[in-house]
mmCIF file of C-alpha atoms in Angstrom:
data_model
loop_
_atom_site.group_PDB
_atom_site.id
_atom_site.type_symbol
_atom_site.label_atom_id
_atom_site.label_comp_id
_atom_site.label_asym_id
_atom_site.label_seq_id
_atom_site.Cartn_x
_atom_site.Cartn_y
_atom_site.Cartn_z
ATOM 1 C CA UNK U 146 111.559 85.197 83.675
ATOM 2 C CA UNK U 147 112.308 85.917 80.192
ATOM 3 C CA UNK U 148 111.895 89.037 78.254
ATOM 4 C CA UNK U 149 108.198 88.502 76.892
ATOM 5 C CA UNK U 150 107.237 87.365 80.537
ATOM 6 C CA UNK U 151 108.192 90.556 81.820
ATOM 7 C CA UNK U 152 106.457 92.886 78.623
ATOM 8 C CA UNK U 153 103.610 90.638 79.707
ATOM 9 C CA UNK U 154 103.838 92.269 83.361
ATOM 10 C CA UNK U 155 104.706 95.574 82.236
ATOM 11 C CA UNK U 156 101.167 95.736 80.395
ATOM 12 C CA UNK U 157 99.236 94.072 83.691
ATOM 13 C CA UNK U 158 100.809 96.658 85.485
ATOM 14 C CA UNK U 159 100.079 98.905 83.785
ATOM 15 C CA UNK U 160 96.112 98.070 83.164
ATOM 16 C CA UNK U 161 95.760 95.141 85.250
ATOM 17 C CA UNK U 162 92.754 94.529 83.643
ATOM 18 C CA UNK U 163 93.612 94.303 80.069
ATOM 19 C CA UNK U 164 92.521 90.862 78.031
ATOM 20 C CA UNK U 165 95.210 88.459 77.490
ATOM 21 C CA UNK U 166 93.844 88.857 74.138
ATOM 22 C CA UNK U 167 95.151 91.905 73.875
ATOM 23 C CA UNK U 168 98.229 91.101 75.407
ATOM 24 C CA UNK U 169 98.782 88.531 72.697
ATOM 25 C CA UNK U 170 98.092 91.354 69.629
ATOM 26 C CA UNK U 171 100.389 93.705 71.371
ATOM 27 C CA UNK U 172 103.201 91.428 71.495
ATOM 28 C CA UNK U 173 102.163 89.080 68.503
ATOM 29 C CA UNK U 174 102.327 86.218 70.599
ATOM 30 C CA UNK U 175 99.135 83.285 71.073
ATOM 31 C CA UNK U 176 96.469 84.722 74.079
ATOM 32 C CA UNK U 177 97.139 81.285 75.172
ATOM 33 C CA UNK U 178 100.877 81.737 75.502
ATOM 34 C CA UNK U 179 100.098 84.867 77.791
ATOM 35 C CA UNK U 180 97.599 82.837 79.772
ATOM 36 C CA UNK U 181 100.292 79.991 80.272
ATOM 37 C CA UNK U 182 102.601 82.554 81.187
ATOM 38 C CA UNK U 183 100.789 84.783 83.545
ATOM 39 C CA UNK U 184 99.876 81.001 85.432
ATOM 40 C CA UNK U 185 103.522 80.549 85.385
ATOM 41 C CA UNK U 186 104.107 83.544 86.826
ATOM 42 C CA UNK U 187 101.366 83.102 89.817
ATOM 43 C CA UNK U 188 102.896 79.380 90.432
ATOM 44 C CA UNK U 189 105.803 80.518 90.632
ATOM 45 C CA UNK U 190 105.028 83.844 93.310
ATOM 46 C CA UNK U 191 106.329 86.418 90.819
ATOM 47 C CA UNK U 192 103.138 87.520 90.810
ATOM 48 C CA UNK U 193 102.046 87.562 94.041
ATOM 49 C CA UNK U 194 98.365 88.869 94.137
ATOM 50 C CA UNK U 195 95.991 91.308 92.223
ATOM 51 C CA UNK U 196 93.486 93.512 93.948
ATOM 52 C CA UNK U 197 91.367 95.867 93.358
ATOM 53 C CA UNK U 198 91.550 99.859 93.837
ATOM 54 C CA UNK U 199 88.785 101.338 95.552
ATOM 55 C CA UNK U 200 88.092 104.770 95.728
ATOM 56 C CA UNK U 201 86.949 105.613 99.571
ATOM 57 C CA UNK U 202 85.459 108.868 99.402
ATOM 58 C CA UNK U 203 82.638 106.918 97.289
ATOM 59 C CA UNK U 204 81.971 104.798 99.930
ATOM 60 C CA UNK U 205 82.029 107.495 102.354
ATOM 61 C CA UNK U 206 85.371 107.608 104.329
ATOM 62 C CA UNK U 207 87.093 111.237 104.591
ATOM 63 C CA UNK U 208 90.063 110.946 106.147
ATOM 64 C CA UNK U 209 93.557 108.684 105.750
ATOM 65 C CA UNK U 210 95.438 108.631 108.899
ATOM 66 C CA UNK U 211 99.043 106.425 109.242
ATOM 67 C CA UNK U 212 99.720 105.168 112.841
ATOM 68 C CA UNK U 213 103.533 104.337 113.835
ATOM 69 C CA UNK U 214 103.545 101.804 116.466
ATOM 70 C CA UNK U 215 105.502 100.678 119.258
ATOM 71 C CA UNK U 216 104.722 97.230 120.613
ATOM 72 C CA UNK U 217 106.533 95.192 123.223
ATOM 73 C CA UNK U 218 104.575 92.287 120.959
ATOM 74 C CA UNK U 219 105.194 92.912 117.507
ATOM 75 C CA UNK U 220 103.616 89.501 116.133
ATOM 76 C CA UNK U 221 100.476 89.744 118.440
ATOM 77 C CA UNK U 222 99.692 93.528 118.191
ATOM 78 C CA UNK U 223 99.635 92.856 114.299
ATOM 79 C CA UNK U 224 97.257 89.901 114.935
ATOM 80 C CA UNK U 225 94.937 92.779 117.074
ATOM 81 C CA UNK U 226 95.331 95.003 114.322
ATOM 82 C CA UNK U 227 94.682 93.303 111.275
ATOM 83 C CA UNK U 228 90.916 92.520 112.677
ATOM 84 C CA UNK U 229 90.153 96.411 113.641
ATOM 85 C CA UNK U 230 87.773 97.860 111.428
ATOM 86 C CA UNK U 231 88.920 100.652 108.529
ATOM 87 C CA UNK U 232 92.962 99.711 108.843
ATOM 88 C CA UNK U 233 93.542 99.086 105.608
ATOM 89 C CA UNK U 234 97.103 98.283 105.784
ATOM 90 C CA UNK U 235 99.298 96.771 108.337
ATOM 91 C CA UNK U 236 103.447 96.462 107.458
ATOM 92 C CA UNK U 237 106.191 95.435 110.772
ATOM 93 C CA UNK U 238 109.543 98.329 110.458
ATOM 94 C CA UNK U 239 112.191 99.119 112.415
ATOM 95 C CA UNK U 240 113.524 102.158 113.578
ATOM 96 C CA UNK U 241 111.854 104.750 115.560
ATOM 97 C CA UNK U 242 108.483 102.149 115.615
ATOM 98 C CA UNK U 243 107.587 98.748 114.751
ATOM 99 C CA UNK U 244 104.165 98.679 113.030
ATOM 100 C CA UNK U 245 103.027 100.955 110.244
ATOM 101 C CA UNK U 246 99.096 101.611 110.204
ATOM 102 C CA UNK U 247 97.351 102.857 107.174
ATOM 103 C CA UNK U 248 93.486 103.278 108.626
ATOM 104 C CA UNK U 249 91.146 104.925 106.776
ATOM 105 C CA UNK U 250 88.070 107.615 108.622
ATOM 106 C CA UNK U 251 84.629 108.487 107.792
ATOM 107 C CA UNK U 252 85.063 111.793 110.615
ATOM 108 C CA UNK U 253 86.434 112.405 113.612
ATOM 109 C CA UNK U 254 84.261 110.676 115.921
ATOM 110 C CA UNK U 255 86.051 107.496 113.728
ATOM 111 C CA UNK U 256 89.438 108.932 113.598
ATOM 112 C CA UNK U 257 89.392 109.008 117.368
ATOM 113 C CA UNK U 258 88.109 106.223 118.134
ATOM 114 C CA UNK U 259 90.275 104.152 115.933
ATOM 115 C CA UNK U 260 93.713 105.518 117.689
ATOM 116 C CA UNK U 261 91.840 104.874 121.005
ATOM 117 C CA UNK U 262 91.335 101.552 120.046
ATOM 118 C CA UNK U 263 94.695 101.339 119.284
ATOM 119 C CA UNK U 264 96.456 102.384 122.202
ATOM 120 C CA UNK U 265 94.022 100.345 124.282
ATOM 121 C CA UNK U 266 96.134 97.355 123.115
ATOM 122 C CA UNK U 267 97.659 95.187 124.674
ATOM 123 C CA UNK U 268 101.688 95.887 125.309
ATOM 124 C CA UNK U 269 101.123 98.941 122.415
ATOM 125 C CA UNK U 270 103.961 101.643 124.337
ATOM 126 C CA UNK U 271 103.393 104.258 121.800
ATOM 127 C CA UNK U 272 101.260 105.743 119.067
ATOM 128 C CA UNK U 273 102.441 108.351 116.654
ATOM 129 C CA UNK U 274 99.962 109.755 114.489
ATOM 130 C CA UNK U 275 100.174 111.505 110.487
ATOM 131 C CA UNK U 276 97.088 112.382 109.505
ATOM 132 C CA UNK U 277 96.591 113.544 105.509
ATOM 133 C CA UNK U 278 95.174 116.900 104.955
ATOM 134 C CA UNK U 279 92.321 117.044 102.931
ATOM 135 C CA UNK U 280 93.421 119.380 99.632
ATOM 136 C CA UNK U 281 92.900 117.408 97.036
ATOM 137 C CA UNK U 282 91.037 114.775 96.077
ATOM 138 C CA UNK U 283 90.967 111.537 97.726
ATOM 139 C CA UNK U 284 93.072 109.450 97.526
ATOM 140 C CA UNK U 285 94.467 109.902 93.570
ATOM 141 C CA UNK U 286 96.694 112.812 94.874
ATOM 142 C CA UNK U 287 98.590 110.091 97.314
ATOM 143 C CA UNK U 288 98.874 107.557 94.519
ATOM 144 C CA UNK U 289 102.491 107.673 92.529
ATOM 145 C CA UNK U 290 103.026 105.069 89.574
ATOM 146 C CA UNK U 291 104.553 102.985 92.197
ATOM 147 C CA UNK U 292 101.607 102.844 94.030
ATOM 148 C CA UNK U 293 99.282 102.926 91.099
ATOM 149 C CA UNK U 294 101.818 99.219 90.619
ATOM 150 C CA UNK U 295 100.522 97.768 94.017
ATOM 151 C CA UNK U 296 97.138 98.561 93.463
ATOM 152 C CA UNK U 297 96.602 97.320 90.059
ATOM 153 C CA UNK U 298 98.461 94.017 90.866
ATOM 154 C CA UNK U 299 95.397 92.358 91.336
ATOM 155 C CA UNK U 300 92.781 92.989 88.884
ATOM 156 C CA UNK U 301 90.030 90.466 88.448
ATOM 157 C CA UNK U 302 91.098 87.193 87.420
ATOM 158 C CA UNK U 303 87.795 86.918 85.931
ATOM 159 C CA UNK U 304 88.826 89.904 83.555
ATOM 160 C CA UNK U 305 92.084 88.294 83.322
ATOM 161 C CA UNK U 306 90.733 85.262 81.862
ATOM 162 C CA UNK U 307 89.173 86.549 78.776
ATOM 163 C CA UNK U 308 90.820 85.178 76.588
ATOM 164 C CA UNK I 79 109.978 108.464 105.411
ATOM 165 C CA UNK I 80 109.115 111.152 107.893
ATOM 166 C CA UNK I 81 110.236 114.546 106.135
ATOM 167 C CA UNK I 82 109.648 117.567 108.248
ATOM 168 C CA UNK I 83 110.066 121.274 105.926
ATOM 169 C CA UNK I 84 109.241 124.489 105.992
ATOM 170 C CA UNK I 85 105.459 124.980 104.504
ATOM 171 C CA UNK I 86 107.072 126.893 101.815
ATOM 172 C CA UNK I 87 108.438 124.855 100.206
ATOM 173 C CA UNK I 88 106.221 121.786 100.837
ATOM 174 C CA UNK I 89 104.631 121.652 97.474
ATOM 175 C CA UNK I 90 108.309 121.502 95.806
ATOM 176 C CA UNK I 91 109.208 119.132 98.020
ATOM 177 C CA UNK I 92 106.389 116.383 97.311
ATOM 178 C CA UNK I 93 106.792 117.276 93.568
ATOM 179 C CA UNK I 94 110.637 116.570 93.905
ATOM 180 C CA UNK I 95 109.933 113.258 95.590
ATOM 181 C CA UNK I 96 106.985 111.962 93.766
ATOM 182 C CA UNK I 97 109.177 112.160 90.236
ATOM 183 C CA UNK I 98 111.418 109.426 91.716
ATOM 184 C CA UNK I 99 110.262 106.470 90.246
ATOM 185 C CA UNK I 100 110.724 103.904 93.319
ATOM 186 C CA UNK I 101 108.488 106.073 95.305
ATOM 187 C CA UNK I 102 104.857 104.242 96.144
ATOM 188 C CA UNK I 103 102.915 107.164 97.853
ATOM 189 C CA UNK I 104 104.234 110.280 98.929
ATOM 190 C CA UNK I 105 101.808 112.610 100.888
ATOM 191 C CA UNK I 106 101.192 115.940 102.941
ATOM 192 C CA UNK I 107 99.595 115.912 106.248
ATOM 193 C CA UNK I 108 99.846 117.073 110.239
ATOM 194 C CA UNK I 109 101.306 114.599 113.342
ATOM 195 C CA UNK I 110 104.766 113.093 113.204
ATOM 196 C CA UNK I 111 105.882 115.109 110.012
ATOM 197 C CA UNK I 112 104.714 116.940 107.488
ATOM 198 C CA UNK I 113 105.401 114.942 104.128
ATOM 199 C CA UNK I 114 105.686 110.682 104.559
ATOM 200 C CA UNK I 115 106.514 109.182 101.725
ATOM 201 C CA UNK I 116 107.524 105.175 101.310
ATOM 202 C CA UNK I 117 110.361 104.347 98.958
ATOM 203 C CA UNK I 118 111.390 100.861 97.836
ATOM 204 C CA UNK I 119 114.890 100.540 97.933
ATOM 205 C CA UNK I 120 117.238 97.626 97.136
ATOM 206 C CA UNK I 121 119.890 98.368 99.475
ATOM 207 C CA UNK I 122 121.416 100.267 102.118
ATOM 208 C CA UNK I 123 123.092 102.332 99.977
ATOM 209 C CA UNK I 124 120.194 103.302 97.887
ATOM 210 C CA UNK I 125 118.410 104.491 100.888
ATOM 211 C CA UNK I 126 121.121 106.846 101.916
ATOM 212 C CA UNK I 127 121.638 108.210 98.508
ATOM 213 C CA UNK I 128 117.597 108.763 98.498
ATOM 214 C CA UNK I 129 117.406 110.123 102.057
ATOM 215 C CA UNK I 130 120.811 112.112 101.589
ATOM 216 C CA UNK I 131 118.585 113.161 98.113
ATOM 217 C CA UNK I 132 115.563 114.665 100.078
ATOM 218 C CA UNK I 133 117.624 115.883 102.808
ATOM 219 C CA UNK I 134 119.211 118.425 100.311
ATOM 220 C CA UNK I 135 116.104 119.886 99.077
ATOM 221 C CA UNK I 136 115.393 123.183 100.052
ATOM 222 C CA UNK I 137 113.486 123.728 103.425
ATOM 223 C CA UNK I 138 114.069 120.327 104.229
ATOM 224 C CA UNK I 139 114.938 120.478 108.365
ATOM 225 C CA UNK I 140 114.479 116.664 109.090
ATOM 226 C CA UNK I 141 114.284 113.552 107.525
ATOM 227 C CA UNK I 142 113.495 109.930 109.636
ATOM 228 C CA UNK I 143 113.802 106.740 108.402
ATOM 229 C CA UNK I 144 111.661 103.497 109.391
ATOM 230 C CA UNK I 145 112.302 100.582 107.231
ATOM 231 C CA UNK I 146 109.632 98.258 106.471
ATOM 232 C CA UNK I 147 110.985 94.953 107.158
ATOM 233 C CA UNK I 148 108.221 92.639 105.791
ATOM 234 C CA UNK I 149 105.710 92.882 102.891
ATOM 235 C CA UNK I 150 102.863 95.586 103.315
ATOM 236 C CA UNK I 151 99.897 93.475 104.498
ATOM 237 C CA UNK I 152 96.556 95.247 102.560
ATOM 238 C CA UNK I 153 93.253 94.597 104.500
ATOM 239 C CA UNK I 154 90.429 96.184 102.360
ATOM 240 C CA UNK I 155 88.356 93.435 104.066
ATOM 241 C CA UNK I 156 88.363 95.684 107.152
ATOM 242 C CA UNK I 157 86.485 98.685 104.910
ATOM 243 C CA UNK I 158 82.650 99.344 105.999
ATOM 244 C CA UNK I 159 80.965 99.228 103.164
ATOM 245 C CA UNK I 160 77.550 99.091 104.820
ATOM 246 C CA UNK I 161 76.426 101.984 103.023
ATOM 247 C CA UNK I 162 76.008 104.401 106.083
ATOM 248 C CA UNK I 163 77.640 107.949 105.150
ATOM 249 C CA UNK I 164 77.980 106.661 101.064
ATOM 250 C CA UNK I 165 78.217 109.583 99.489
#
């Protein structure tokens, strides 16, 4: 990585769905050169993915809980978790648990039945449970610039390619 | 991390901790703790200097630690987005 790869990154992460065109005027290089660059970048798995940010309370979900795990199974509890509905994010830790759970709620009746569905599984020992109180709005008050950098690293490639 | 404080000083707290730049989401809530937050660090020592950081703030009475050892797996695929209860 050189230094105009990495201004190149700073402005994806920054709007990840900014025009190489206007990546190119910003740093007076070719759109082409960015486009070559950003590929480079993918091949090589500096750039790993980009997504897209949703905001949930539009599509009706409420509630954000985080479920610490402990699993006699690590690998296959992960397998059972990353096909339950409204867990939006799965990570293996160590320490006190093994298996981070970021689920997202519509109510109660969901919240509920989501950590029952949980500890229902197979060689799960434990479940601990932080919920996030509802004072602000969703979910822009949990979002950091850090965050805001996972988020935006995928943007549409479709976007990404007008060049 | 799992940072348990007094409610008083809560608000500070997350303000404190969301002006670190290598934080990804830092949040209030009810369960386990009362503020969880996920840092990146780069090393050992980084992660005691930040826990050792937020275990200094005022009203501060606990701090846990669970390292993520592998990268955060996102799963938006799992979303309903059937429409039922859109606002």
């Amino acid at each position: 990585m050189n230094e105009i790869d990495r201004r190149i990154m700073h402005e994806l992460i920054n709007d990840a769905q900014i025009p190489f065109r206007r990546i190119a005027l910003k740093l007076g290089i070719s759109p082409e050169t960015v486009r070559k660059r950003y590929e480079k970048m993918k091949m090589e798995g500096i750039i790993n993915q980009s997504m897209i940010s949703v905001n949930l309370e539009k599509i009706g979900y409420s509630g954000l809980t985080f479920l610490m795990i402990a699993s006699k199974d690590i690998a296959g509890t992960i397998i059972h978790l990353k096909r339950m509905q409204n867990i939006i994010c799965v990570a293996k830790t160590t320490g006190d648990s093994d298996i981070l759970v970021m689920a997202a709620s519509k109510d109660i009746a969901d919240l509920l039945s989501l950590v029952k569905g949980v500890k229902m599984l197979p060689n799960v020992e434990t479940v601990d449970i932080f919920l996030r109180t509802l004072d602000a709005p969703f979910p822009a008050s949990m979002i950091t610039p850090g965050m805001a950098f996972l988020l935006r690293k995928k943007s549409v490639d479709g976007i990404l390619d007008d060049v | 991390m799992e940072i348990t404080v007094y409610n008083e000083k809560k608000n500070d707290l997350v303000k404190f901790v969301r002006e670190h730049p290598d934080v990804l989401m830092c949040i209030e809530g009810i369960g386990v703790c009362d503020v969880l937050a996920i840092i990146t660090v780069k090393s050992v020592n980084e992660l005691d200097y930040a826990k050792e950081a937020i275990r200094r703030q005022p009203g501060v009475r606990k701090v846990a630690t669970i390292i993520m050892i592998d990268e955060i797996q996102f799963l938006f695929e799992n979303l309903d987005i059937s429409g039922d209860k859109t606002i």
